[in-house]
mmCIF file of N, CA and C in Angstrom:
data_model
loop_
_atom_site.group_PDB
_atom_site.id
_atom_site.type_symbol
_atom_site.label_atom_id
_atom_site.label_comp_id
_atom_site.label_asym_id
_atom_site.label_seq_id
_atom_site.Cartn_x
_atom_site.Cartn_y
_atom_site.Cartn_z
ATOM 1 N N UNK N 22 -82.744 -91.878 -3.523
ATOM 2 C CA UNK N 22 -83.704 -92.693 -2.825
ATOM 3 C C UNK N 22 -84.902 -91.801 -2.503
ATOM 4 N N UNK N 23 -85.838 -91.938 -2.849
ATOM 5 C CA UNK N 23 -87.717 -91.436 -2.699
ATOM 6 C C UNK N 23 -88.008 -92.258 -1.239
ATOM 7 N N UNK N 24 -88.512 -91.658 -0.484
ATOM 8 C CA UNK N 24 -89.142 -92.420 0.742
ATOM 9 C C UNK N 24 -90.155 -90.877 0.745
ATOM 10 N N UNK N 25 -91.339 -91.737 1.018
ATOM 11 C CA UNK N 25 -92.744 -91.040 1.501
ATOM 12 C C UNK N 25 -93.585 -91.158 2.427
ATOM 13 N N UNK N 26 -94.388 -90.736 2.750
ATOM 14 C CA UNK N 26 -95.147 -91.317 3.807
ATOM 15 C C UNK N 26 -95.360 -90.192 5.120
ATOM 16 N N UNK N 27 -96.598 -90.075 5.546
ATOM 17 C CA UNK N 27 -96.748 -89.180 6.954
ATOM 18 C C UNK N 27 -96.038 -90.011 7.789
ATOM 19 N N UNK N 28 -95.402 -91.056 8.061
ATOM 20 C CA UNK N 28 -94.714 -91.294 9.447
ATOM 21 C C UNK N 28 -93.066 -90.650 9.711
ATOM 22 N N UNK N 29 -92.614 -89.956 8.058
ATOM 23 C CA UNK N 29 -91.582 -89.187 8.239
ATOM 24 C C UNK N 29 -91.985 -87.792 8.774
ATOM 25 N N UNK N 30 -92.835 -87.280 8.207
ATOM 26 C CA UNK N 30 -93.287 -86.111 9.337
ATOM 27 C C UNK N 30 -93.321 -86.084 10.361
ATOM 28 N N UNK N 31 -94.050 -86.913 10.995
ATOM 29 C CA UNK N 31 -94.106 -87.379 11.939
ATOM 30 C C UNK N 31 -92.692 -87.702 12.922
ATOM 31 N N UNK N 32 -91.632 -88.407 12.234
ATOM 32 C CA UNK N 32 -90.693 -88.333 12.822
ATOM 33 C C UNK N 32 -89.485 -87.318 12.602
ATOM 34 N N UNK N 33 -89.770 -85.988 12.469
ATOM 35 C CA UNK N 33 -88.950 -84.951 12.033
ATOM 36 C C UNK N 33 -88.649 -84.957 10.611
ATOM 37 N N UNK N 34 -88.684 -85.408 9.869
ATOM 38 C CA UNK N 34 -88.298 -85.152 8.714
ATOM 39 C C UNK N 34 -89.131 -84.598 7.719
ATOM 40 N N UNK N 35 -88.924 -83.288 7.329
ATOM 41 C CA UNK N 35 -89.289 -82.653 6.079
ATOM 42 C C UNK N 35 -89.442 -83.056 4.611
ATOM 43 N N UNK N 36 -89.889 -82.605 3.444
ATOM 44 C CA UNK N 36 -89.361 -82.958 2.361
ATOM 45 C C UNK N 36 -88.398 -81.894 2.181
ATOM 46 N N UNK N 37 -87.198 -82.042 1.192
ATOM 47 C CA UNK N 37 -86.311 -81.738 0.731
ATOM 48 C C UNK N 37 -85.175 -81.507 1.853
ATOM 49 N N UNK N 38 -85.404 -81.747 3.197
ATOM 50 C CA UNK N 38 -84.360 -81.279 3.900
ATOM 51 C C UNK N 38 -82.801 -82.590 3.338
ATOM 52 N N UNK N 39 -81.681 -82.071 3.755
ATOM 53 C CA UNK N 39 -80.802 -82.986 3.440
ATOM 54 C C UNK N 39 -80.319 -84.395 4.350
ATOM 55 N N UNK N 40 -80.051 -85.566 3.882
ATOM 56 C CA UNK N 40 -80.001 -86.677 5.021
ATOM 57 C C UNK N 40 -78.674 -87.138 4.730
ATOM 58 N N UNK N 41 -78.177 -87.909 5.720
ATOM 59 C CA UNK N 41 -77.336 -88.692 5.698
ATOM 60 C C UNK N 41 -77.770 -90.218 5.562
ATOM 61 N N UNK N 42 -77.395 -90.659 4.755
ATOM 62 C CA UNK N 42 -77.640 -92.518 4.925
ATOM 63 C C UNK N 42 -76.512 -93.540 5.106
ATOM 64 N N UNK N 43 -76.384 -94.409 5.948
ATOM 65 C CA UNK N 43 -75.580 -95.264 6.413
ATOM 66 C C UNK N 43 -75.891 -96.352 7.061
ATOM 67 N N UNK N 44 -74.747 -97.440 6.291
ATOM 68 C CA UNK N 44 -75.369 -98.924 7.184
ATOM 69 C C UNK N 44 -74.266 -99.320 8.145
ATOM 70 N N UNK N 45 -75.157 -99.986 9.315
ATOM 71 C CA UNK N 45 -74.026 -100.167 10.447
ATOM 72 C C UNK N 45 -74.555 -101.901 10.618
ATOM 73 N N UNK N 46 -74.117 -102.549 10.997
ATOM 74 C CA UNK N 46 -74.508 -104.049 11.629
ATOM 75 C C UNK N 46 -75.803 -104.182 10.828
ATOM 76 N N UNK N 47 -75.935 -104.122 9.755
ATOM 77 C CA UNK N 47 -77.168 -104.550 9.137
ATOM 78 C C UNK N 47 -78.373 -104.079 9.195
ATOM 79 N N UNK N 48 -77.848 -102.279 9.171
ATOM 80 C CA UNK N 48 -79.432 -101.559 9.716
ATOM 81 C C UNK N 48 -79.131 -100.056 8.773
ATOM 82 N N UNK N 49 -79.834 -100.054 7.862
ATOM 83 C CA UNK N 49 -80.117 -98.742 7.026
ATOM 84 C C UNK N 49 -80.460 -97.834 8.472
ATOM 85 N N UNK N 50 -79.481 -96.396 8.354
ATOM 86 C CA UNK N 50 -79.628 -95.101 9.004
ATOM 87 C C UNK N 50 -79.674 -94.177 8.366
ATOM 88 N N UNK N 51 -80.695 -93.602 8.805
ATOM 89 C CA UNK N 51 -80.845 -92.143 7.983
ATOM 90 C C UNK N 51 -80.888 -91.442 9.099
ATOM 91 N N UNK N 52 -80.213 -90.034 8.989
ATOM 92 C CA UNK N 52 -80.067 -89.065 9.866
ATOM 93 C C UNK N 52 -80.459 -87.878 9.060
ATOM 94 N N UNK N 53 -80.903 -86.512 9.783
ATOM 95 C CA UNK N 53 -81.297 -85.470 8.965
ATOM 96 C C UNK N 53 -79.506 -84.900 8.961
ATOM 97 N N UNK N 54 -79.355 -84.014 8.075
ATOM 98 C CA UNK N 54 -78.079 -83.369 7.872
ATOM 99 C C UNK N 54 -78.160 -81.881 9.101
ATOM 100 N N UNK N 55 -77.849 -81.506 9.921
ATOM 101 C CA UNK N 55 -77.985 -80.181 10.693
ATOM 102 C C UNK N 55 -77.502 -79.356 10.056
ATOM 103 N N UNK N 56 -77.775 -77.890 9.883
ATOM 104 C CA UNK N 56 -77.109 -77.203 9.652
ATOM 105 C C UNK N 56 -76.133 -76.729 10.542
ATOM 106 N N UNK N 57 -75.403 -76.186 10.321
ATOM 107 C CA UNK N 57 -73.983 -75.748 11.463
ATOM 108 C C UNK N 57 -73.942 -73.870 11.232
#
């Protein structure tokens, strides 16, 4: 999945960092992956 746009900067997200994606009750989630 490609998603672009300054409002991901904007909301923490980098390019290439790693994400998680998941649907709950009918709502695409994306989370950044943390490193540990």
């Amino acid at each position: 999945m490609h998603l672009k746009g300054n409002w991901l900067e904007e909301t923490g997200f980098m390019t290439g960092q790693p994400v998680q994606v998941s649907i709950e009750h009918g709502l695409l989630i994306i989370r950044l992956v943390e490193n540990s």
